[in-house]
PDB file of C-alpha atoms and ligand atoms in Angstrom:
ATOM      1  CA  UNK A  17      55.348 -15.049  23.304  1.00  0.00           C
ATOM      2  CA  UNK A  18      58.244 -13.672  21.069  1.00  0.00           C
ATOM      3  CA  UNK A  19      57.874 -15.878  17.418  1.00  0.00           C
ATOM      4  CA  UNK A  20      61.682 -15.501  15.892  1.00  0.00           C
ATOM      5  CA  UNK A  21      61.396 -16.186  12.362  1.00  0.00           C
ATOM      6  CA  UNK A  22      64.656 -17.042  10.075  1.00  0.00           C
ATOM      7  CA  UNK A  23      65.475 -18.419   6.597  1.00  0.00           C
ATOM      8  CA  UNK A  24      66.846 -21.359   7.117  1.00  0.00           C
ATOM      9  CA  UNK A  25      66.711 -24.081   9.737  1.00  0.00           C
ATOM     10  CA  UNK A  26      70.527 -23.679  10.330  1.00  0.00           C
ATOM     11  CA  UNK A  27      70.543 -19.947  11.281  1.00  0.00           C
ATOM     12  CA  UNK A  28      67.325 -20.660  13.290  1.00  0.00           C
ATOM     13  CA  UNK A  29      69.263 -23.430  15.212  1.00  0.00           C
ATOM     14  CA  UNK A  30      72.143 -21.900  16.186  1.00  0.00           C
ATOM     15  CA  UNK A  31      69.260 -18.899  17.797  1.00  0.00           C
ATOM     16  CA  UNK A  32      68.767 -21.623  19.599  1.00  0.00           C
ATOM     17  CA  UNK A  33      71.866 -23.097  20.459  1.00  0.00           C
ATOM     18  CA  UNK A  34      73.134 -19.385  21.266  1.00  0.00           C
ATOM     19  CA  UNK A  35      70.201 -18.576  23.745  1.00  0.00           C
ATOM     20  CA  UNK A  36      70.726 -22.481  25.880  1.00  0.00           C
ATOM     21  CA  UNK A  37      74.572 -21.302  25.342  1.00  0.00           C
ATOM     22  CA  UNK A  38      73.608 -17.738  27.124  1.00  0.00           C
ATOM     23  CA  UNK A  39      71.583 -18.958  29.768  1.00  0.00           C
ATOM     24  CA  UNK A  40      74.635 -21.306  30.848  1.00  0.00           C
ATOM     25  CA  UNK A  41      77.308 -18.690  30.733  1.00  0.00           C
ATOM     26  CA  UNK A  42      74.558 -16.437  33.022  1.00  0.00           C
ATOM     27  CA  UNK A  43      74.420 -19.135  35.206  1.00  0.00           C
ATOM     28  CA  UNK A  44      76.254 -22.033  35.225  1.00  0.00           C
ATOM     29  CA  UNK A  45      74.525 -24.381  37.657  1.00  0.00           C
ATOM     30  CA  UNK A  46      71.103 -23.504  35.329  1.00  0.00           C
ATOM     31  CA  UNK A  47      68.671 -26.336  35.244  1.00  0.00           C
ATOM     32  CA  UNK A  48      67.852 -27.445  31.723  1.00  0.00           C
ATOM     33  CA  UNK A  49      65.232 -29.340  30.578  1.00  0.00           C
ATOM     34  CA  UNK A  50      65.890 -30.982  27.411  1.00  0.00           C
ATOM     35  CA  UNK A  51      63.689 -32.875  24.259  1.00  0.00           C
ATOM     36  CA  UNK A  52      64.761 -35.054  21.838  1.00  0.00           C
ATOM     37  CA  UNK A  53      64.198 -35.701  18.434  1.00  0.00           C
ATOM     38  CA  UNK A  54      65.701 -34.546  15.062  1.00  0.00           C
ATOM     39  CA  UNK A  55      65.487 -30.840  15.173  1.00  0.00           C
ATOM     40  CA  UNK A  56      67.009 -31.337  19.043  1.00  0.00           C
ATOM     41  CA  UNK A  57      69.816 -33.672  16.977  1.00  0.00           C
ATOM     42  CA  UNK A  58      71.352 -30.485  15.095  1.00  0.00           C
ATOM     43  CA  UNK A  59      71.058 -28.293  18.544  1.00  0.00           C
ATOM     44  CA  UNK A  60      72.823 -30.767  20.477  1.00  0.00           C
ATOM     45  CA  UNK A  61      75.558 -30.863  17.194  1.00  0.00           C
ATOM     46  CA  UNK A  62      76.109 -26.843  18.121  1.00  0.00           C
ATOM     47  CA  UNK A  63      76.297 -27.120  21.779  1.00  0.00           C
ATOM     48  CA  UNK A  64      78.907 -29.860  21.489  1.00  0.00           C
ATOM     49  CA  UNK A  65      80.636 -27.962  19.399  1.00  0.00           C
ATOM     50  CA  UNK A  66      80.211 -24.600  21.160  1.00  0.00           C
ATOM     51  CA  UNK A  67      82.020 -26.665  24.008  1.00  0.00           C
ATOM     52  CA  UNK A  68      84.696 -27.701  22.027  1.00  0.00           C
ATOM     53  CA  UNK A  69      85.769 -24.290  20.407  1.00  0.00           C
ATOM     54  CA  UNK A  70      84.233 -22.060  22.798  1.00  0.00           C
ATOM     55  CA  UNK A  71      84.974 -23.506  25.683  1.00  0.00           C
ATOM     56  CA  UNK A  72      81.251 -23.644  26.852  1.00  0.00           C
ATOM     57  CA  UNK A  73      81.259 -25.085  30.163  1.00  0.00           C
ATOM     58  CA  UNK A  74      78.346 -27.538  31.421  1.00  0.00           C
ATOM     59  CA  UNK A  75      80.668 -29.076  34.580  1.00  0.00           C
ATOM     60  CA  UNK A  76      77.258 -27.492  37.085  1.00  0.00           C
ATOM     61  CA  UNK A  77      74.968 -28.368  34.548  1.00  0.00           C
ATOM     62  CA  UNK A  78      71.968 -30.091  35.702  1.00  0.00           C
ATOM     63  CA  UNK A  79      69.071 -31.677  33.179  1.00  0.00           C
ATOM     64  CA  UNK A  80      66.013 -33.081  32.640  1.00  0.00           C
ATOM     65  CA  UNK A  81      64.854 -35.107  29.593  1.00  0.00           C
ATOM     66  CA  UNK A  82      61.104 -34.537  28.925  1.00  0.00           C
ATOM     67  CA  UNK A  83      60.341 -37.884  28.419  1.00  0.00           C
ATOM     68  CA  UNK A  84      60.862 -41.655  27.940  1.00  0.00           C
ATOM     69  CA  UNK A  85      59.971 -44.503  25.767  1.00  0.00           C
ATOM     70  CA  UNK A  86      57.739 -47.299  28.537  1.00  0.00           C
ATOM     71  CA  UNK A  87      59.676 -50.273  28.144  1.00  0.00           C
ATOM     72  CA  UNK A  88      63.732 -49.844  26.789  1.00  0.00           C
ATOM     73  CA  UNK A  89      66.285 -49.743  28.920  1.00  0.00           C
ATOM     74  CA  UNK A  90      68.427 -47.131  29.541  1.00  0.00           C
ATOM     75  CA  UNK A  91      71.427 -49.467  27.649  1.00  0.00           C
ATOM     76  CA  UNK A  92      68.882 -49.814  24.346  1.00  0.00           C
ATOM     77  CA  UNK A  93      69.777 -47.854  21.497  1.00  0.00           C
ATOM     78  CA  UNK A  94      66.730 -46.766  20.423  1.00  0.00           C
ATOM     79  CA  UNK A  95      65.972 -45.097  24.257  1.00  0.00           C
ATOM     80  CA  UNK A  96      66.323 -41.607  24.915  1.00  0.00           C
ATOM     81  CA  UNK A  97      68.811 -42.107  27.213  1.00  0.00           C
ATOM     82  CA  UNK A  98      70.859 -43.383  24.994  1.00  0.00           C
ATOM     83  CA  UNK A  99      70.121 -40.872  22.586  1.00  0.00           C
ATOM     84  CA  UNK A 100      71.075 -38.267  24.986  1.00  0.00           C
ATOM     85  CA  UNK A 101      74.799 -39.634  25.373  1.00  0.00           C
ATOM     86  CA  UNK A 102      74.834 -39.852  21.816  1.00  0.00           C
ATOM     87  CA  UNK A 103      74.148 -36.248  20.610  1.00  0.00           C
ATOM     88  CA  UNK A 104      74.970 -34.417  23.561  1.00  0.00           C
ATOM     89  CA  UNK A 105      76.316 -35.962  27.161  1.00  0.00           C
ATOM     90  CA  UNK A 106      79.870 -37.687  25.490  1.00  0.00           C
ATOM     91  CA  UNK A 107      80.541 -34.724  23.805  1.00  0.00           C
ATOM     92  CA  UNK A 108      79.841 -32.174  26.834  1.00  0.00           C
ATOM     93  CA  UNK A 109      81.905 -31.927  30.220  1.00  0.00           C
ATOM     94  CA  UNK A 110      78.568 -32.695  32.092  1.00  0.00           C
ATOM     95  CA  UNK A 111      78.707 -34.657  35.043  1.00  0.00           C
ATOM     96  CA  UNK A 112      76.703 -37.043  34.607  1.00  0.00           C
ATOM     97  CA  UNK A 113      74.950 -37.454  38.234  1.00  0.00           C
ATOM     98  CA  UNK A 114      73.654 -33.974  37.033  1.00  0.00           C
ATOM     99  CA  UNK A 115      71.356 -35.534  34.328  1.00  0.00           C
ATOM    100  CA  UNK A 116      68.295 -37.011  35.197  1.00  0.00           C
ATOM    101  CA  UNK A 117      66.016 -39.336  32.802  1.00  0.00           C
ATOM    102  CA  UNK A 118      62.554 -40.955  33.547  1.00  0.00           C
ATOM    103  CA  UNK A 119      62.634 -44.402  33.904  1.00  0.00           C
ATOM    104  CA  UNK A 120      60.883 -46.293  31.427  1.00  0.00           C
ATOM    105  CA  UNK A 121      61.438 -49.370  33.067  1.00  0.00           C
ATOM    106  CA  UNK A 122      60.856 -48.867  36.295  1.00  0.00           C
ATOM    107  CA  UNK A 123      58.477 -51.429  38.350  1.00  0.00           C
ATOM    108  CA  UNK A 124      55.893 -48.958  39.379  1.00  0.00           C
ATOM    109  CA  UNK A 125      55.991 -46.135  36.877  1.00  0.00           C
ATOM    110  CA  UNK A 126      53.665 -43.731  39.543  1.00  0.00           C
ATOM    111  CA  UNK A 127      55.899 -43.960  42.072  1.00  0.00           C
ATOM    112  CA  UNK A 128      58.943 -43.356  39.151  1.00  0.00           C
ATOM    113  CA  UNK A 129      56.987 -39.824  37.476  1.00  0.00           C
ATOM    114  CA  UNK A 130      56.066 -38.821  41.198  1.00  0.00           C
ATOM    115  CA  UNK A 131      60.136 -39.220  41.830  1.00  0.00           C
ATOM    116  CA  UNK A 132      60.508 -37.478  39.292  1.00  0.00           C
ATOM    117  CA  UNK A 133      58.360 -34.417  39.384  1.00  0.00           C
ATOM    118  CA  UNK A 134      59.458 -34.321  43.562  1.00  0.00           C
ATOM    119  CA  UNK A 135      63.406 -33.979  41.961  1.00  0.00           C
ATOM    120  CA  UNK A 136      63.307 -31.145  39.423  1.00  0.00           C
ATOM    121  CA  UNK A 137      61.284 -29.309  42.999  1.00  0.00           C
ATOM    122  CA  UNK A 138      64.232 -30.412  44.545  1.00  0.00           C
ATOM    123  CA  UNK A 139      66.636 -29.301  42.199  1.00  0.00           C
ATOM    124  CA  UNK A 140      64.697 -25.429  42.160  1.00  0.00           C
ATOM    125  CA  UNK A 141      62.727 -26.062  39.193  1.00  0.00           C
ATOM    126  CA  UNK A 142      63.667 -25.906  35.453  1.00  0.00           C
ATOM    127  CA  UNK A 143      64.630 -22.564  34.551  1.00  0.00           C
ATOM    128  CA  UNK A 144      65.230 -23.358  30.352  1.00  0.00           C
ATOM    129  CA  UNK A 145      63.070 -25.660  28.780  1.00  0.00           C
ATOM    130  CA  UNK A 146      63.872 -26.690  25.411  1.00  0.00           C
ATOM    131  CA  UNK A 147      60.823 -27.703  22.928  1.00  0.00           C
ATOM    132  CA  UNK A 148      60.042 -29.486  19.920  1.00  0.00           C
ATOM    133  CA  UNK A 149      56.891 -30.186  18.570  1.00  0.00           C
ATOM    134  CA  UNK A 150      54.919 -33.059  17.123  1.00  0.00           C
ATOM    135  CA  UNK A 151      52.894 -33.396  14.136  1.00  0.00           C
ATOM    136  CA  UNK A 152      49.895 -33.259  16.036  1.00  0.00           C
ATOM    137  CA  UNK A 153      50.936 -30.948  18.481  1.00  0.00           C
ATOM    138  CA  UNK A 154      52.557 -32.917  21.075  1.00  0.00           C
ATOM    139  CA  UNK A 155      54.645 -31.145  23.751  1.00  0.00           C
ATOM    140  CA  UNK A 156      56.807 -33.867  25.225  1.00  0.00           C
ATOM    141  CA  UNK A 157      54.684 -36.829  24.875  1.00  0.00           C
ATOM    142  CA  UNK A 158      51.559 -35.305  25.678  1.00  0.00           C
ATOM    143  CA  UNK A 159      49.728 -36.107  22.756  1.00  0.00           C
ATOM    144  CA  UNK A 160      46.015 -34.837  22.233  1.00  0.00           C
ATOM    145  CA  UNK A 161      43.500 -34.814  24.986  1.00  0.00           C
ATOM    146  CA  UNK A 162      46.290 -34.606  27.546  1.00  0.00           C
ATOM    147  CA  UNK A 163      44.903 -32.675  30.470  1.00  0.00           C
ATOM    148  CA  UNK A 164      46.509 -28.673  30.725  1.00  0.00           C
ATOM    149  CA  UNK A 165      47.648 -28.958  33.889  1.00  0.00           C
ATOM    150  CA  UNK A 166      48.866 -32.745  33.938  1.00  0.00           C
ATOM    151  CA  UNK A 167      51.677 -33.584  35.548  1.00  0.00           C
ATOM    152  CA  UNK A 168      54.687 -36.244  34.815  1.00  0.00           C
ATOM    153  CA  UNK A 169      52.505 -39.519  33.859  1.00  0.00           C
ATOM    154  CA  UNK A 170      52.364 -42.641  31.563  1.00  0.00           C
ATOM    155  CA  UNK A 171      50.527 -41.455  28.374  1.00  0.00           C
ATOM    156  CA  UNK A 172      49.968 -43.933  24.896  1.00  0.00           C
ATOM    157  CA  UNK A 173      51.687 -42.866  21.738  1.00  0.00           C
ATOM    158  CA  UNK A 174      49.037 -41.705  18.971  1.00  0.00           C
ATOM    159  CA  UNK A 175      49.082 -43.368  15.402  1.00  0.00           C
ATOM    160  CA  UNK A 176      51.014 -40.480  13.958  1.00  0.00           C
ATOM    161  CA  UNK A 177      53.965 -40.605  16.439  1.00  0.00           C
ATOM    162  CA  UNK A 178      54.257 -43.765  16.241  1.00  0.00           C
ATOM    163  CA  UNK A 179      54.656 -44.157  12.579  1.00  0.00           C
ATOM    164  CA  UNK A 180      56.745 -40.711  12.710  1.00  0.00           C
ATOM    165  CA  UNK A 181      59.168 -42.086  15.139  1.00  0.00           C
ATOM    166  CA  UNK A 182      59.368 -45.727  14.284  1.00  0.00           C
ATOM    167  CA  UNK A 183      62.437 -44.632  11.614  1.00  0.00           C
ATOM    168  CA  UNK A 184      64.370 -45.046  14.504  1.00  0.00           C
ATOM    169  CA  UNK A 185      63.592 -48.742  15.206  1.00  0.00           C
ATOM    170  CA  UNK A 186      65.157 -50.691  12.653  1.00  0.00           C
ATOM    171  CA  UNK A 187      61.571 -53.098  13.317  1.00  0.00           C
ATOM    172  CA  UNK A 188      58.780 -50.737  13.391  1.00  0.00           C
ATOM    173  CA  UNK A 189      56.553 -52.852  15.148  1.00  0.00           C
ATOM    174  CA  UNK A 190      58.895 -52.779  18.547  1.00  0.00           C
ATOM    175  CA  UNK A 191      58.070 -49.266  18.484  1.00  0.00           C
ATOM    176  CA  UNK A 192      56.604 -48.750  21.785  1.00  0.00           C
ATOM    177  CA  UNK A 193      53.257 -47.815  22.702  1.00  0.00           C
ATOM    178  CA  UNK A 194      53.565 -46.043  25.959  1.00  0.00           C
ATOM    179  CA  UNK A 195      56.247 -43.439  27.199  1.00  0.00           C
ATOM    180  CA  UNK A 196      56.422 -41.562  30.048  1.00  0.00           C
ATOM    181  CA  UNK A 197      56.653 -37.753  29.476  1.00  0.00           C
ATOM    182  CA  UNK A 198      57.005 -34.370  31.562  1.00  0.00           C
ATOM    183  CA  UNK A 199      53.079 -33.308  31.800  1.00  0.00           C
ATOM    184  CA  UNK A 200      52.076 -30.194  30.171  1.00  0.00           C
ATOM    185  CA  UNK A 201      51.913 -28.771  33.724  1.00  0.00           C
ATOM    186  CA  UNK A 202      55.257 -29.489  34.529  1.00  0.00           C
ATOM    187  CA  UNK A 203      56.204 -28.039  31.311  1.00  0.00           C
ATOM    188  CA  UNK A 204      54.626 -24.781  32.158  1.00  0.00           C
ATOM    189  CA  UNK A 205      56.297 -24.523  35.750  1.00  0.00           C
ATOM    190  CA  UNK A 206      59.589 -23.780  34.043  1.00  0.00           C
ATOM    191  CA  UNK A 207      60.971 -20.145  34.411  1.00  0.00           C
ATOM    192  CA  UNK A 208      61.447 -19.652  30.552  1.00  0.00           C
ATOM    193  CA  UNK A 209      60.357 -22.171  27.108  1.00  0.00           C
ATOM    194  CA  UNK A 210      62.353 -22.388  23.917  1.00  0.00           C
ATOM    195  CA  UNK A 211      60.647 -24.056  21.082  1.00  0.00           C
ATOM    196  CA  UNK A 212      62.310 -24.871  18.082  1.00  0.00           C
ATOM    197  CA  UNK A 213      60.190 -26.160  14.910  1.00  0.00           C
ATOM    198  CA  UNK A 214      62.004 -26.781  11.413  1.00  0.00           C
ATOM    199  CA  UNK A 215      60.765 -27.531   7.812  1.00  0.00           C
ATOM    200  CA  UNK A 216      57.191 -27.860   5.888  1.00  0.00           C
ATOM    201  CA  UNK A 217      55.716 -30.687   7.869  1.00  0.00           C
ATOM    202  CA  UNK A 218      55.748 -28.251  11.146  1.00  0.00           C
ATOM    203  CA  UNK A 219      53.672 -25.163   9.030  1.00  0.00           C
ATOM    204  CA  UNK A 220      49.869 -26.366   9.980  1.00  0.00           C
ATOM    205  CA  UNK A 221      50.674 -27.166  13.715  1.00  0.00           C
ATOM    206  CA  UNK A 222      53.129 -24.311  14.424  1.00  0.00           C
ATOM    207  CA  UNK A 223      50.022 -21.542  12.842  1.00  0.00           C
ATOM    208  CA  UNK A 224      47.984 -23.853  15.699  1.00  0.00           C
ATOM    209  CA  UNK A 225      50.032 -23.933  18.152  1.00  0.00           C
ATOM    210  CA  UNK A 226      51.084 -20.226  18.146  1.00  0.00           C
ATOM    211  CA  UNK A 227      47.654 -18.529  16.718  1.00  0.00           C
ATOM    212  CA  UNK A 228      45.068 -21.163  17.067  1.00  0.00           C
ATOM    213  CA  UNK A 229      42.944 -21.432  20.376  1.00  0.00           C
ATOM    214  CA  UNK A 230      43.666 -23.219  23.398  1.00  0.00           C
ATOM    215  CA  UNK A 231      42.693 -26.666  23.082  1.00  0.00           C
ATOM    216  CA  UNK A 232      43.873 -29.765  25.327  1.00  0.00           C
ATOM    217  CA  UNK A 233      43.474 -30.861  21.592  1.00  0.00           C
ATOM    218  CA  UNK A 234      46.881 -29.693  20.588  1.00  0.00           C
ATOM    219  CA  UNK A 235      48.785 -29.128  23.612  1.00  0.00           C
ATOM    220  CA  UNK A 236      51.202 -27.369  22.343  1.00  0.00           C
ATOM    221  CA  UNK A 237      48.999 -24.341  22.224  1.00  0.00           C
ATOM    222  CA  UNK A 238      49.273 -24.256  25.867  1.00  0.00           C
ATOM    223  CA  UNK A 239      52.875 -22.428  25.369  1.00  0.00           C
ATOM    224  CA  UNK A 240      50.445 -19.480  25.013  1.00  0.00           C
ATOM    225  CA  UNK A 241      49.689 -19.273  28.520  1.00  0.00           C
ATOM    226  CA  UNK A 242      53.475 -18.949  28.999  1.00  0.00           C
ATOM    227  CA  UNK A 243      54.675 -16.010  30.279  1.00  0.00           C
ATOM    228  CA  UNK A 244      58.606 -16.391  28.698  1.00  0.00           C
ATOM    229  CA  UNK A 245      57.983 -18.170  26.169  1.00  0.00           C
ATOM    230  CA  UNK A 246      59.605 -18.140  22.811  1.00  0.00           C
ATOM    231  CA  UNK A 247      59.246 -19.683  19.272  1.00  0.00           C
ATOM    232  CA  UNK A 248      62.237 -20.308  17.106  1.00  0.00           C
ATOM    233  CA  UNK A 249      61.150 -21.641  13.233  1.00  0.00           C
ATOM    234  CA  UNK A 250      62.524 -21.255  10.117  1.00  0.00           C
ATOM    235  CA  UNK A 251      60.509 -19.875   6.786  1.00  0.00           C
ATOM    236  CA  UNK A 252      59.173 -22.946   6.605  1.00  0.00           C
ATOM    237  CA  UNK A 253      57.710 -24.045   9.626  1.00  0.00           C
ATOM    238  CA  UNK A 254      56.265 -20.411   9.837  1.00  0.00           C
ATOM    239  CA  UNK A 255      54.987 -20.357   6.401  1.00  0.00           C
ATOM    240  CA  UNK A 256      51.315 -20.854   7.917  1.00  0.00           C
ATOM    241  CA  UNK A 257      51.817 -17.673  10.289  1.00  0.00           C
ATOM    242  CA  UNK A 258      48.771 -14.944   9.815  1.00  0.00           C
ATOM    243  CA  UNK A 259      51.035 -12.208  11.760  1.00  0.00           C
ATOM    244  CA  UNK A 260      54.325 -12.665   9.867  1.00  0.00           C
ATOM    245  CA  UNK A 261      55.000  -9.161   9.639  1.00  0.00           C
ATOM    246  CA  UNK A 262      54.804  -8.287  13.141  1.00  0.00           C
ATOM    247  CA  UNK A 263      57.165 -10.836  14.364  1.00  0.00           C
ATOM    248  CA  UNK A 264      59.616  -9.874  11.884  1.00  0.00           C
ATOM    249  CA  UNK A 265      59.466  -6.302  12.923  1.00  0.00           C
ATOM    250  CA  UNK A 266      59.947  -7.318  16.424  1.00  0.00           C
ATOM    251  CA  UNK A 267      63.165  -9.416  15.418  1.00  0.00           C
ATOM    252  CA  UNK A 268      64.612  -6.378  13.635  1.00  0.00           C
ATOM    253  CA  UNK A 269      64.072  -3.992  15.730  1.00  0.00           C
ATOM    254  CA  UNK A 270      64.027  -4.700  19.323  1.00  0.00           C
ATOM    255  CA  UNK A 271      67.583  -4.415  21.155  1.00  0.00           C
ATOM    256  CA  UNK A 272      66.976  -7.609  22.763  1.00  0.00           C
ATOM    257  CA  UNK A 273      67.622  -9.658  18.961  1.00  0.00           C
ATOM    258  CA  UNK A 274      69.890  -7.240  18.443  1.00  0.00           C
ATOM    259  CA  UNK A 275      73.080 -10.104  18.687  1.00  0.00           C
ATOM    260  CA  UNK A 276      71.070 -12.261  16.433  1.00  0.00           C
ATOM    261  CA  UNK A 277      70.616  -9.738  13.744  1.00  0.00           C
TER     262      UNK A 277
HETATM  263  C1  F6R B  29      60.760 -35.785  22.296  1.00  0.00           C
HETATM  264  C2  F6R B  29      59.653 -34.917  22.545  1.00  0.00           C
HETATM  265  C3  F6R B  29      59.513 -34.644  21.504  1.00  0.00           C
HETATM  266  C4  F6R B  29      59.284 -33.801  19.720  1.00  0.00           C
HETATM  267  C5  F6R B  29      58.772 -34.194  18.866  1.00  0.00           C
HETATM  268  C6  F6R B  29      59.263 -33.543  17.668  1.00  0.00           C
HETATM  269  O1  F6R B  29      61.612 -35.616  23.631  1.00  0.00           O
HETATM  270  O2  F6R B  29      59.669 -33.942  23.364  1.00  0.00           O
HETATM  271  O3  F6R B  29      58.067 -33.804  21.785  1.00  0.00           O
HETATM  272  O4  F6R B  29      60.296 -33.377  20.358  1.00  0.00           O
HETATM  273  O5  F6R B  29      58.117 -35.206  18.932  1.00  0.00           O
HETATM  274  O6  F6R B  29      60.546 -34.808  16.945  1.00  0.00           O
HETATM  275  P1  F6R B  29      61.168 -34.271  15.660  1.00  0.00           P
HETATM  276  O7  F6R B  29      62.342 -32.918  16.010  1.00  0.00           O
HETATM  277  O8  F6R B  29      61.994 -35.549  15.670  1.00  0.00           O
HETATM  278  O9  F6R B  29      59.990 -33.951  14.412  1.00  0.00           O
END
């Protein structure tokens, strides 16, 4: 795992957006795994700007989102379908037939999850998976207790996740209790992982995810098992990491990071 610490949220976000743009330029039909949430909104805003100002071409890019709420239609403004249209897809030249999200309205949720796993496999697997991190340590919606080998499935959300995400619902009582989510095992199958965390509210969870013992109580700890994982965090989110000096030395000295210094 590589841990990149940058002074501000803006700089951390810029590195993540640039790494995604580099992956697209290196492989125009790259398969991206996408996340939602406030942290990702800023990444998507930068990618839209790169499309407009630097001709970043999404025409062949294929995407799979991590998760979707159960019980919301794609047209519902609070769904992750709507989030993706608003924050990314409407601002870039992606072919909507190449964008894939789980259907939280499917009659047979198990079949829907199987379909999604098959489709990911059919596309050759995910090349680069973007991840945020929840305050309870979830990646995707893999809440505490999720098996580290889990596959895409229906998951109940914790009270903390429901409280955190209720701000997107005018009436917080309408916040769904369940979501479909790629499993931890599905995420770990991606060729590369790229996790972004910003702000003081993520400091405790980032310390555990990066340096704590691997446990299904906090599914983000599973990223330690992955051979190609980059964690980007701002000063606030990285403040409780014990090996900060080492991570900073690598960023300042390794040729891989020269373009970002
Ligand atoms: C949603 C997802 C979640 C979020 C996480 C952080 O697709 O994957 O794991 O990344 O809940 O959300 P924010 O950025 O809003 O703190």
